[in-house]
Coordinates of C-alpha atoms in Angstrom, one line a residue:
Chain D
M13 CA 140.9 -62.9 96.8
A14 CA 139.5 -65.3 99.0
D15 CA 136.4 -67.0 97.3
D16 CA 133.5 -65.7 99.7
V17 CA 134.9 -62.3 99.4
L18 CA 135.0 -62.6 95.6
F19 CA 131.5 -64.3 95.5
D20 CA 129.8 -61.3 97.7
H21 CA 132.0 -58.8 95.4
A22 CA 130.6 -60.1 92.4
L23 CA 127.0 -60.6 93.8
R24 CA 127.1 -56.8 94.4
L25 CA 128.1 -56.0 91.0
G26 CA 125.5 -58.6 89.6
D27 CA 122.6 -57.3 91.5
D28 CA 123.1 -53.5 91.1
A29 CA 123.2 -54.0 87.2
L30 CA 120.1 -56.4 87.6
V31 CA 117.9 -54.5 89.7
M32 CA 119.0 -51.0 87.6
G33 CA 118.0 -53.0 84.4
Q34 CA 114.7 -54.2 85.7
R35 CA 113.6 -50.7 87.0
L36 CA 114.9 -49.2 83.7
S37 CA 112.9 -51.9 81.7
E38 CA 109.8 -50.7 83.1
W39 CA 109.8 -47.7 81.1
C40 CA 109.8 -49.8 78.0
G41 CA 107.1 -48.4 75.7
H42 CA 106.0 -45.7 78.1
A43 CA 109.0 -43.0 77.6
P44 CA 108.4 -39.4 76.6
M45 CA 109.9 -39.9 73.1
L46 CA 110.8 -43.0 70.9
E47 CA 114.1 -42.3 70.9
V48 CA 114.4 -42.1 74.6
D49 CA 112.4 -45.4 74.9
L50 CA 115.2 -47.0 72.7
A51 CA 118.0 -45.7 74.6
L52 CA 116.4 -46.8 77.8
A53 CA 116.1 -49.9 76.5
N54 CA 119.5 -49.8 75.5
I55 CA 120.9 -49.4 78.8
A56 CA 118.5 -51.8 80.6
L57 CA 119.9 -54.6 77.8
D58 CA 123.3 -53.7 78.8
L59 CA 122.8 -54.0 82.5
L60 CA 121.1 -57.2 82.0
G61 CA 124.0 -58.6 80.2
Q62 CA 126.2 -57.5 83.2
A63 CA 124.3 -59.1 85.6
T64 CA 124.2 -62.0 83.7
H65 CA 127.8 -62.3 83.7
F66 CA 128.5 -61.1 87.2
L67 CA 125.6 -63.3 88.7
N68 CA 127.1 -66.5 86.9
L69 CA 130.5 -65.9 87.6
A70 CA 129.4 -65.4 91.4
G71 CA 127.5 -68.9 91.0
E72 CA 130.8 -70.3 89.7
I73 CA 132.6 -69.1 92.6
E74 CA 130.1 -70.2 95.3
G75 CA 130.5 -73.9 93.6
K76 CA 126.9 -74.9 94.7
G77 CA 125.2 -75.1 91.5
R78 CA 123.3 -71.9 91.2
D79 CA 123.8 -69.9 88.0
A80 CA 122.4 -66.7 87.4
D81 CA 119.2 -67.3 86.9
A82 CA 119.0 -69.4 90.4
L83 CA 120.5 -66.3 91.8
A84 CA 118.2 -63.6 90.3
F85 CA 114.9 -65.5 90.6
H86 CA 115.2 -67.6 93.8
R87 CA 116.6 -65.2 96.6
D88 CA 114.4 -62.9 98.5
V89 CA 115.1 -59.3 99.9
L90 CA 117.8 -60.4 102.6
D91 CA 120.2 -61.9 100.2
F92 CA 120.1 -59.1 97.7
R93 CA 123.5 -57.2 97.9
N94 CA 122.6 -54.2 95.5
C95 CA 122.8 -50.5 96.6
L96 CA 119.4 -48.5 97.4
L97 CA 119.9 -46.2 94.5
V98 CA 119.2 -48.6 91.8
E99 CA 116.0 -50.2 93.5
Q100 CA 114.5 -46.7 94.0
P101 CA 111.1 -46.3 91.8
N102 CA 111.3 -44.7 88.4
G103 CA 109.1 -41.9 89.5
D104 CA 108.8 -39.2 86.3
F105 CA 111.5 -38.8 84.1
A106 CA 113.6 -36.6 85.9
Q107 CA 113.7 -39.0 88.9
T108 CA 115.2 -41.7 86.5
I109 CA 117.5 -39.3 85.1
A110 CA 118.8 -38.6 88.7
R111 CA 119.1 -42.1 89.5
Q112 CA 120.9 -43.0 86.4
F113 CA 123.3 -40.0 86.6
L114 CA 124.2 -40.4 90.1
F115 CA 124.5 -44.2 89.3
S116 CA 126.3 -44.8 86.1
N117 CA 128.7 -42.2 86.8
W118 CA 129.7 -44.4 89.8
Q119 CA 129.6 -47.4 88.0
E120 CA 131.9 -46.2 85.4
L121 CA 134.4 -45.1 87.9
L122 CA 134.1 -48.6 89.6
M123 CA 134.2 -51.0 86.7
R124 CA 137.3 -49.0 85.7
E125 CA 139.0 -50.2 88.5
I126 CA 137.3 -53.7 88.4
A127 CA 138.4 -53.8 84.4
A128 CA 142.3 -53.1 85.4
A129 CA 142.1 -55.2 88.6
P130 CA 144.3 -58.7 89.0
E131 CA 141.2 -61.0 89.3
P132 CA 140.9 -61.9 85.6
R133 CA 137.4 -63.1 85.5
L134 CA 135.9 -60.0 86.8
A135 CA 138.6 -57.8 84.9
A136 CA 136.8 -59.2 81.6
I137 CA 133.3 -58.6 82.6
G138 CA 134.5 -55.2 83.3
A139 CA 136.3 -54.4 80.4
K140 CA 133.2 -54.9 78.3
A141 CA 131.0 -53.2 80.7
V142 CA 133.0 -50.0 80.9
K143 CA 132.7 -49.2 77.4
E144 CA 128.6 -49.5 77.8
I145 CA 128.5 -48.0 81.2
A146 CA 130.5 -44.4 79.6
Y147 CA 127.5 -44.0 77.4
H148 CA 125.3 -44.7 80.0
A149 CA 126.7 -41.8 82.0
K150 CA 126.9 -39.5 79.0
F151 CA 123.2 -40.3 78.1
A152 CA 121.6 -39.2 81.5
S153 CA 124.2 -36.4 82.2
E154 CA 123.3 -34.6 79.1
W155 CA 119.7 -35.2 80.2
V156 CA 120.4 -33.4 83.4
V157 CA 121.8 -30.8 81.6
R158 CA 118.6 -30.6 79.4
L159 CA 116.0 -30.6 82.2
G160 CA 117.8 -28.6 84.5
D161 CA 118.3 -25.8 81.8
G162 CA 115.3 -26.4 79.7
T163 CA 111.9 -24.8 81.2
A164 CA 110.9 -23.8 84.8
E165 CA 109.1 -26.9 84.8
S166 CA 111.8 -29.3 83.8
R167 CA 114.2 -27.6 86.4
T168 CA 112.0 -28.3 89.3
R169 CA 111.3 -31.7 88.2
M170 CA 115.3 -32.2 88.0
I171 CA 115.9 -30.6 91.3
A172 CA 113.0 -32.9 92.9
G173 CA 114.5 -36.1 91.2
L174 CA 117.8 -35.1 92.7
E175 CA 116.3 -34.5 96.0
W176 CA 114.8 -37.9 96.2
M177 CA 118.0 -39.8 95.0
W178 CA 120.5 -38.2 97.1
R179 CA 120.3 -39.9 100.2
F180 CA 121.3 -42.9 98.6
V181 CA 124.7 -41.6 97.5
D182 CA 127.0 -42.1 100.8
E183 CA 125.9 -45.9 100.3
L184 CA 127.9 -45.9 97.0
F185 CA 131.0 -44.8 98.9
D186 CA 130.5 -47.2 102.0
P187 CA 134.0 -48.5 102.8
M188 CA 134.3 -52.0 100.9
D189 CA 136.2 -52.5 97.8
G190 CA 138.2 -49.3 98.3
A191 CA 135.1 -47.2 97.5
P192 CA 136.0 -44.1 99.5
S193 CA 138.7 -43.5 97.1
R194 CA 136.6 -43.0 94.2
R195 CA 134.7 -40.2 96.1
G196 CA 136.9 -37.3 94.6
E197 CA 136.5 -38.1 91.2
W198 CA 133.0 -38.5 91.6
D199 CA 132.2 -35.4 92.9
A200 CA 133.8 -33.7 90.6
R201 CA 132.2 -35.1 87.7
I202 CA 128.5 -34.4 89.3
N203 CA 129.5 -30.9 90.2
R204 CA 130.7 -30.6 86.6
T205 CA 127.5 -31.6 85.1
L206 CA 125.2 -29.6 87.7
T207 CA 127.2 -26.7 87.2
E208 CA 126.4 -26.6 83.1
A209 CA 122.7 -27.6 84.1
G210 CA 122.3 -24.7 86.2
L211 CA 121.6 -26.7 89.4
E212 CA 123.1 -27.1 92.8
L213 CA 124.5 -29.9 94.8
P214 CA 121.6 -31.4 96.9
K215 CA 121.9 -30.3 100.6
P216 CA 124.1 -32.8 102.6
R217 CA 121.9 -34.9 104.5
R218 CA 122.1 -38.4 106.5
G219 CA 122.7 -41.2 104.2
A220 CA 120.4 -44.3 104.1
M221 CA 122.4 -47.6 104.0
G222 CA 122.0 -51.4 104.3
G223 CA 121.3 -52.4 100.6
R224 CA 124.7 -54.1 100.8
A225 CA 124.2 -56.0 103.8
G226 CA 120.6 -57.2 102.7
H227 CA 118.1 -54.2 104.4
H228 CA 116.5 -52.7 101.5
S229 CA 114.0 -50.2 101.1
E230 CA 110.5 -51.1 100.7
H231 CA 110.4 -50.9 96.8
L232 CA 112.5 -54.0 96.7
G233 CA 110.3 -56.6 97.7
H234 CA 107.8 -55.4 94.8
L235 CA 110.5 -55.4 92.4
L236 CA 111.1 -58.9 93.3
T237 CA 107.5 -60.3 93.5
E238 CA 107.0 -59.1 90.1
M239 CA 110.4 -60.3 88.3
Q240 CA 110.3 -63.6 90.5
F241 CA 106.7 -64.4 89.8
L242 CA 106.9 -67.3 87.2
Q243 CA 109.8 -68.9 88.8
R244 CA 107.8 -68.8 92.2
A245 CA 104.4 -69.8 90.4
Y246 CA 105.4 -73.0 88.5
P247 CA 108.7 -74.5 90.5
G248 CA 111.0 -76.5 88.6
A249 CA 109.8 -75.7 85.3
T250 CA 112.0 -74.8 82.2
W251 CA 111.5 -71.5 80.2
Chain B
M1 CA 104.7 -56.0 62.8
Y2 CA 101.9 -55.5 60.1
T3 CA 99.0 -53.1 60.0
T4 CA 95.6 -54.1 58.1
E5 CA 95.2 -51.5 55.8
L6 CA 92.0 -49.9 57.5
K7 CA 89.4 -47.4 56.3
D8 CA 89.5 -43.9 57.5
K9 CA 87.5 -40.5 56.9
D10 CA 90.5 -39.4 54.6
Q11 CA 90.0 -42.3 52.3
K12 CA 86.9 -41.3 50.4
A13 CA 88.3 -37.9 49.8
A14 CA 91.4 -39.4 48.3
A15 CA 89.7 -41.8 45.6
V16 CA 88.0 -38.8 44.4
S17 CA 90.8 -36.6 43.7
L18 CA 92.4 -38.8 41.1
A19 CA 90.1 -37.4 38.6
D20 CA 91.7 -33.9 38.8
E21 CA 95.3 -35.2 38.3
D22 CA 97.1 -34.1 34.8
P23 CA 96.4 -37.1 32.6
E24 CA 99.9 -36.8 31.2
K25 CA 101.5 -37.1 34.5
L26 CA 99.4 -39.6 35.8
A27 CA 100.2 -42.1 32.8
A28 CA 103.8 -41.5 33.3
F29 CA 103.7 -42.3 36.8
E30 CA 101.5 -45.2 36.2
A31 CA 104.1 -46.7 33.7
R32 CA 106.9 -46.2 36.3
V33 CA 105.1 -48.2 38.9
A34 CA 104.1 -50.9 36.4
A35 CA 107.7 -51.1 35.5
D36 CA 108.4 -51.6 38.9
D37 CA 110.4 -48.5 39.4
F38 CA 110.9 -47.2 42.6
I39 CA 109.2 -43.6 43.2
E40 CA 111.4 -41.4 45.7
P41 CA 110.1 -38.4 47.8
K42 CA 110.6 -35.8 45.2
D43 CA 109.1 -37.5 42.2
W44 CA 105.6 -36.5 41.3
M45 CA 103.0 -38.8 42.3
P46 CA 99.4 -38.6 42.6
E47 CA 97.7 -37.2 45.9
A48 CA 95.6 -40.2 46.1
Y49 CA 98.9 -42.3 46.3
R50 CA 100.4 -39.9 48.5
K51 CA 97.6 -40.2 51.0
T52 CA 97.3 -43.9 50.8
L53 CA 100.8 -44.4 51.6
V54 CA 100.6 -42.0 54.6
R55 CA 97.5 -43.7 55.8
Q56 CA 99.1 -47.3 55.3
I57 CA 103.0 -46.4 56.5
S58 CA 101.4 -44.4 59.5
Q59 CA 99.1 -47.1 60.5
H60 CA 102.2 -49.6 60.1
A61 CA 104.1 -47.4 62.5
H62 CA 101.3 -46.8 64.8
S63 CA 101.1 -50.6 65.1
E64 CA 105.0 -50.8 66.0
I65 CA 104.3 -48.7 68.8
V66 CA 101.2 -49.6 70.4
G67 CA 102.3 -53.5 69.6
M68 CA 105.0 -52.6 72.3
L69 CA 102.3 -52.6 74.8
P70 CA 101.3 -55.9 75.0
E71 CA 104.5 -57.4 75.0
G72 CA 105.9 -54.7 77.2
N73 CA 103.3 -56.3 79.8
W74 CA 105.6 -59.1 80.1
I75 CA 109.4 -57.8 80.1
T76 CA 109.5 -57.0 84.1
R77 CA 107.9 -60.7 84.4
A78 CA 109.8 -62.6 81.8
P79 CA 110.8 -66.2 83.6
N80 CA 114.5 -65.9 83.2
L81 CA 117.4 -63.5 82.1
R82 CA 117.6 -64.8 78.9
R83 CA 114.0 -64.6 77.9
K84 CA 113.9 -61.2 79.6
A85 CA 116.9 -59.5 77.4
I86 CA 115.3 -61.3 74.1
L87 CA 112.1 -59.9 74.8
L88 CA 113.3 -56.6 75.8
A89 CA 115.5 -56.2 72.6
K90 CA 112.4 -57.6 70.4
V91 CA 109.9 -54.5 71.8
Q92 CA 112.7 -52.2 71.3
D93 CA 112.8 -53.6 68.0
E94 CA 109.4 -52.6 67.5
G95 CA 110.2 -49.1 68.5
G96 CA 113.0 -48.8 66.2
H97 CA 110.4 -50.3 63.2
G98 CA 108.1 -47.5 64.4
L99 CA 111.0 -44.8 64.1
Y100 CA 112.1 -45.6 60.8
L101 CA 108.1 -46.0 59.4
Y102 CA 107.3 -42.3 61.1
A103 CA 110.3 -41.4 59.1
A104 CA 109.5 -43.1 56.0
A105 CA 105.9 -41.3 56.3
E106 CA 107.3 -38.0 57.1
T107 CA 109.4 -37.6 53.7
L108 CA 105.4 -37.5 52.2
G109 CA 105.2 -34.6 54.1
T110 CA 103.2 -35.4 56.9
S111 CA 105.1 -34.5 60.3
R112 CA 105.4 -37.3 63.1
E113 CA 103.4 -35.0 65.5
E114 CA 100.2 -34.9 63.2
M115 CA 100.3 -38.7 62.5
I116 CA 100.5 -39.3 66.6
D117 CA 97.8 -36.9 67.2
A118 CA 95.8 -38.7 64.9
L119 CA 96.4 -41.9 66.6
H120 CA 95.5 -40.4 70.1
S121 CA 92.2 -38.6 68.7
G122 CA 91.4 -42.1 67.2
K123 CA 91.3 -40.8 63.4
A124 CA 94.4 -43.3 62.8
K125 CA 93.9 -46.8 63.1
Y126 CA 96.5 -49.4 64.4
S127 CA 96.5 -53.2 63.8
T128 CA 93.2 -54.8 65.6
I129 CA 95.6 -57.8 66.7
F130 CA 97.0 -55.3 69.7
N131 CA 93.5 -54.8 71.2
Y132 CA 93.7 -58.1 72.8
P133 CA 95.3 -58.8 76.2
T134 CA 98.4 -60.7 76.8
L135 CA 97.3 -63.1 79.8
T136 CA 100.2 -65.5 80.5
W137 CA 103.8 -65.8 79.3
A138 CA 102.8 -68.3 76.5
D139 CA 101.1 -64.9 74.8
I140 CA 104.5 -64.0 74.3
G141 CA 105.5 -67.1 72.3
A142 CA 102.2 -66.7 70.3
I143 CA 102.5 -63.2 69.3
G144 CA 105.9 -63.7 68.3
W145 CA 105.1 -67.0 66.5
L146 CA 101.6 -66.2 65.1
V147 CA 101.5 -62.4 65.0
D148 CA 104.8 -61.8 63.8
G149 CA 104.6 -64.7 61.5
A150 CA 101.5 -63.1 60.0
A151 CA 103.3 -59.8 59.6
I152 CA 106.0 -61.4 57.6
M153 CA 103.7 -62.8 55.0
N154 CA 102.4 -59.5 54.7
Q155 CA 105.7 -57.5 54.7
V156 CA 108.0 -59.6 52.6
P157 CA 105.8 -58.4 49.4
L158 CA 106.4 -54.8 50.8
Q159 CA 110.1 -54.9 50.5
R160 CA 109.3 -54.4 46.7
T161 CA 106.6 -51.9 47.2
S162 CA 106.9 -48.8 45.1
Y163 CA 107.7 -46.1 47.3
G164 CA 111.2 -46.2 47.9
P165 CA 111.4 -45.2 51.3
Y166 CA 108.9 -47.8 52.4
A167 CA 110.4 -50.5 50.6
R168 CA 114.0 -50.0 52.2
A169 CA 112.5 -49.7 55.6
M170 CA 111.0 -52.8 55.4
V171 CA 113.9 -54.9 53.8
R172 CA 115.6 -54.2 57.6
I173 CA 112.1 -54.7 59.5
C174 CA 111.4 -58.1 57.8
K175 CA 115.1 -59.2 58.8
E176 CA 114.1 -58.4 62.3
E177 CA 111.0 -60.0 62.2
S178 CA 112.1 -63.4 60.9
F179 CA 114.1 -63.5 64.1
H180 CA 111.3 -62.5 66.5
Q181 CA 109.2 -65.1 64.6
R182 CA 111.5 -68.1 65.6
Q183 CA 111.8 -66.6 69.0
G184 CA 108.2 -67.1 69.5
Y185 CA 108.0 -70.5 68.3
E186 CA 110.9 -71.5 70.1
I187 CA 108.9 -70.1 73.2
M188 CA 106.0 -72.0 72.2
S189 CA 107.7 -75.2 71.7
V190 CA 109.4 -75.0 75.1
L191 CA 106.3 -74.6 76.7
A192 CA 104.3 -77.3 74.6
A193 CA 107.1 -79.6 75.8
G194 CA 107.0 -78.5 79.2
T195 CA 104.6 -79.3 82.2
A196 CA 101.2 -79.7 82.2
E197 CA 100.5 -76.3 83.2
Q198 CA 103.0 -74.8 80.7
K199 CA 101.4 -76.8 77.9
R200 CA 97.8 -75.7 79.0
M201 CA 99.4 -72.1 78.8
A202 CA 100.6 -72.6 75.4
Q203 CA 97.2 -74.5 73.9
D204 CA 95.3 -71.7 75.5
A205 CA 97.1 -69.0 73.8
L206 CA 97.2 -70.7 70.6
N207 CA 93.3 -70.8 71.0
R208 CA 93.0 -67.0 71.6
W209 CA 95.4 -65.7 69.1
W210 CA 94.8 -67.9 66.0
W211 CA 91.5 -66.0 64.9
P212 CA 92.4 -62.6 65.5
S213 CA 95.9 -63.5 63.7
L214 CA 94.0 -64.5 60.6
M215 CA 92.1 -61.0 61.2
M216 CA 95.3 -59.1 60.8
F217 CA 95.3 -59.8 56.9
G218 CA 92.2 -58.0 56.7
P219 CA 89.0 -58.5 55.4
P220 CA 87.8 -60.6 52.5
D221 CA 89.0 -59.5 49.0
D222 CA 85.5 -59.1 47.8
K223 CA 85.1 -56.6 50.7
S224 CA 88.2 -54.7 50.3
P225 CA 87.9 -52.1 48.0
N226 CA 91.3 -50.6 48.6
T227 CA 92.8 -54.0 47.5
A228 CA 92.6 -53.3 43.6
Q229 CA 94.3 -49.7 43.4
S230 CA 96.8 -50.8 45.8
V231 CA 97.8 -53.7 44.0
R232 CA 97.9 -51.7 40.6
W233 CA 100.1 -49.0 42.2
R234 CA 102.3 -51.9 44.0
I235 CA 101.7 -50.5 47.4
K236 CA 100.5 -53.8 47.9
R237 CA 101.6 -56.9 46.0
E238 CA 99.4 -59.6 47.2
T239 CA 95.6 -59.9 47.8
N240 CA 94.6 -60.2 51.8
D241 CA 92.9 -63.6 51.1
E242 CA 96.1 -65.0 49.2
L243 CA 98.5 -63.9 52.2
R244 CA 96.0 -65.3 54.7
Q245 CA 95.9 -68.6 52.9
R246 CA 99.7 -68.8 52.7
F247 CA 99.9 -68.1 56.5
V248 CA 97.7 -71.1 57.4
D249 CA 99.2 -73.4 55.3
V250 CA 102.6 -72.5 56.9
T251 CA 101.6 -72.3 60.4
V252 CA 99.4 -75.4 60.8
P253 CA 102.1 -77.8 60.3
Q254 CA 104.0 -76.0 63.1
A255 CA 101.3 -76.3 65.6
E256 CA 101.4 -80.1 64.6
A257 CA 105.0 -80.4 65.1
I258 CA 104.9 -79.0 68.6
G259 CA 101.8 -81.0 69.7
L260 CA 99.6 -78.1 69.8
R261 CA 95.8 -78.2 68.0
V262 CA 94.6 -75.3 65.9
P263 CA 91.1 -74.4 67.2
D264 CA 89.3 -74.8 63.9
P265 CA 87.2 -77.9 63.6
A266 CA 86.5 -77.2 60.0
L267 CA 90.7 -77.3 59.3
T268 CA 91.1 -79.8 56.6
W269 CA 93.8 -80.3 53.6
N270 CA 92.4 -79.9 50.3
D271 CA 94.3 -82.4 48.3
E272 CA 93.1 -80.7 45.2
R273 CA 94.5 -77.2 45.9
G274 CA 97.3 -78.0 47.9
S275 CA 96.1 -76.0 50.8
Y276 CA 94.4 -76.0 53.8
D277 CA 90.6 -75.5 53.9
F278 CA 89.6 -73.4 57.2
G279 CA 86.6 -72.4 58.9
A280 CA 84.4 -68.9 58.5
I281 CA 86.1 -65.9 60.3
D282 CA 83.8 -63.7 62.6
W283 CA 84.1 -60.7 60.8
E284 CA 81.7 -59.1 63.1
E285 CA 84.3 -59.4 66.0
F286 CA 86.8 -58.0 63.2
Y287 CA 84.9 -55.0 62.4
A288 CA 83.9 -54.1 66.2
V289 CA 87.8 -54.2 66.9
V290 CA 88.5 -51.7 64.0
R291 CA 85.6 -49.5 65.6
G292 CA 87.6 -49.2 68.6
E293 CA 85.6 -51.9 70.4
G294 CA 88.5 -54.6 70.9
P295 CA 88.7 -55.9 74.5
V296 CA 91.6 -53.6 76.0
A297 CA 91.5 -51.2 73.2
K298 CA 90.7 -48.4 75.9
E299 CA 93.7 -49.5 77.7
R300 CA 96.0 -49.4 74.5
T301 CA 95.0 -45.7 73.8
Q302 CA 95.2 -44.7 77.5
A303 CA 98.7 -46.2 77.9
R304 CA 99.6 -44.1 74.7
V305 CA 98.2 -40.9 75.4
K306 CA 99.4 -41.0 79.0
A307 CA 103.1 -41.8 77.9
W308 CA 102.6 -39.0 75.1
E309 CA 101.0 -36.3 77.8
D310 CA 103.4 -37.6 80.9
G311 CA 106.4 -36.6 78.5
A312 CA 105.0 -33.2 77.3
W313 CA 107.3 -31.4 79.6
V314 CA 110.5 -33.5 78.7
R315 CA 109.7 -32.7 74.9
E316 CA 109.3 -29.0 75.6
A317 CA 112.3 -29.2 77.9
A318 CA 114.3 -30.5 75.3
V319 CA 113.5 -27.9 72.5
A320 CA 114.0 -24.8 75.2
H321 CA 117.3 -26.2 75.9
A322 CA 118.4 -26.7 72.3
S323 CA 117.0 -23.2 71.3
K324 CA 118.9 -21.6 74.2
R325 CA 122.0 -23.7 73.4
A326 CA 121.9 -22.1 69.6
L327 CA 121.3 -18.6 70.9
K328 CA 124.3 -19.0 73.2
M329 CA 126.5 -20.5 70.4
A330 CA 125.4 -17.6 68.1
A331 CA 126.3 -15.3 70.4
E332 CA 130.0 -16.5 71.1

């Protein structure tokens, strides 16, 4: 893989994990029950770890002296390469679960390929990440079933959460890195869980795209404002 | 993190009931405790012991849970990825501590829901320290260093407390707290050696957290009516003032080592005692915070109640799903 292609690839992987981890960490201390609070923090920690590895690798490939922190804290919206799905707001717990369910199932399939890919540095990070992500996908899928099957209210909320997130699915399969080839297996997984939950697939709609080219939703700017505040307010300081 | 043992309405009732206990059983119990035996959930124990423990362990659990909020306030704004991961893991640890402490208290016959209701209604207390705001990143350092440092002073003796499940929970908690304390101190030392703005942040955080940290040990011994009975029952092993003194003696040199000034003009080394003399604590402030008049007490309670109420439908859904599933499995 040419260096610039590899750089972009590592950046996409790192940014997905970083933004998703940042979103999940907003739940810390506020989740519906203590066990869920701990689980969401675990997932956020896994993703932060993945982000650090992928972004450090991106910086190394780029060769301009940027490390994961420089990439995370000193880029603006246009240079972030994460998918739109991960930057969506937490909403209620069902919306958070919908986002995690769609994302982790996709990320697991992607990471499996990366773990087996010829690029050894990506593969090493992927091999560790794939085990973590398998747990994230299981956690989210189980909650989709609980909420879909639970009460009338939880079902209504779960449907609304999936409705909110569904327009960001197509972007995950935008033709790059062999993405379309993963769609079949992903659809099958999603269908299986939704059936178990007694839910239907949301109606097809025009997908929202642009994240991979730096054209994000309005939400990312606010997320970065918060995340980057100290680095921006005190340039050059060491923490 | 530790909670000072704070009075609530149940306490008077608990004190009275000791006279109603079977004297023989009571004597045997006292002898076991005096011999440093662990009391286990199924063992006989005086009602007052049970109530005191439920109060203390649940206050401790509540403090862990409410304590997630001031630090959680900085997770999304942590200055780099390493600090973010450490802070998130730390706050998660506090949640884990809450979980095993609630479990330890449940062995005494009070459910987690009852304890949480008591927290939300204001009937149960939590450590006064969490009713102060975290204004800057340095507060995250100060909390780890001072608040977790004070917690360790309190908790190390509790590893030998007389109630087995509580003692065992404390063993695990203490290991994690000492890691937190080191992390907090490390944040402070980096700031204290940083730019002028960072140093100012660090000194300001020490100024604001010092006195509330000393208050964490609870009222002075002559105003702490619980202490004697609790020490006798090995629920507590050292008095508030002894622990507070040890904290001051350990912490002052740490502040000096990184070039920060402890905000107490009366602080002086006393050669004769081999300890620091320190200035008077504003107990009026402490009692006001205990009464729920801390600067951010309203925000803390509101955040906990909101999380609980917003999550009600999730907990109901989990229960409904579990029972549907159990029915289905029974039918198959």
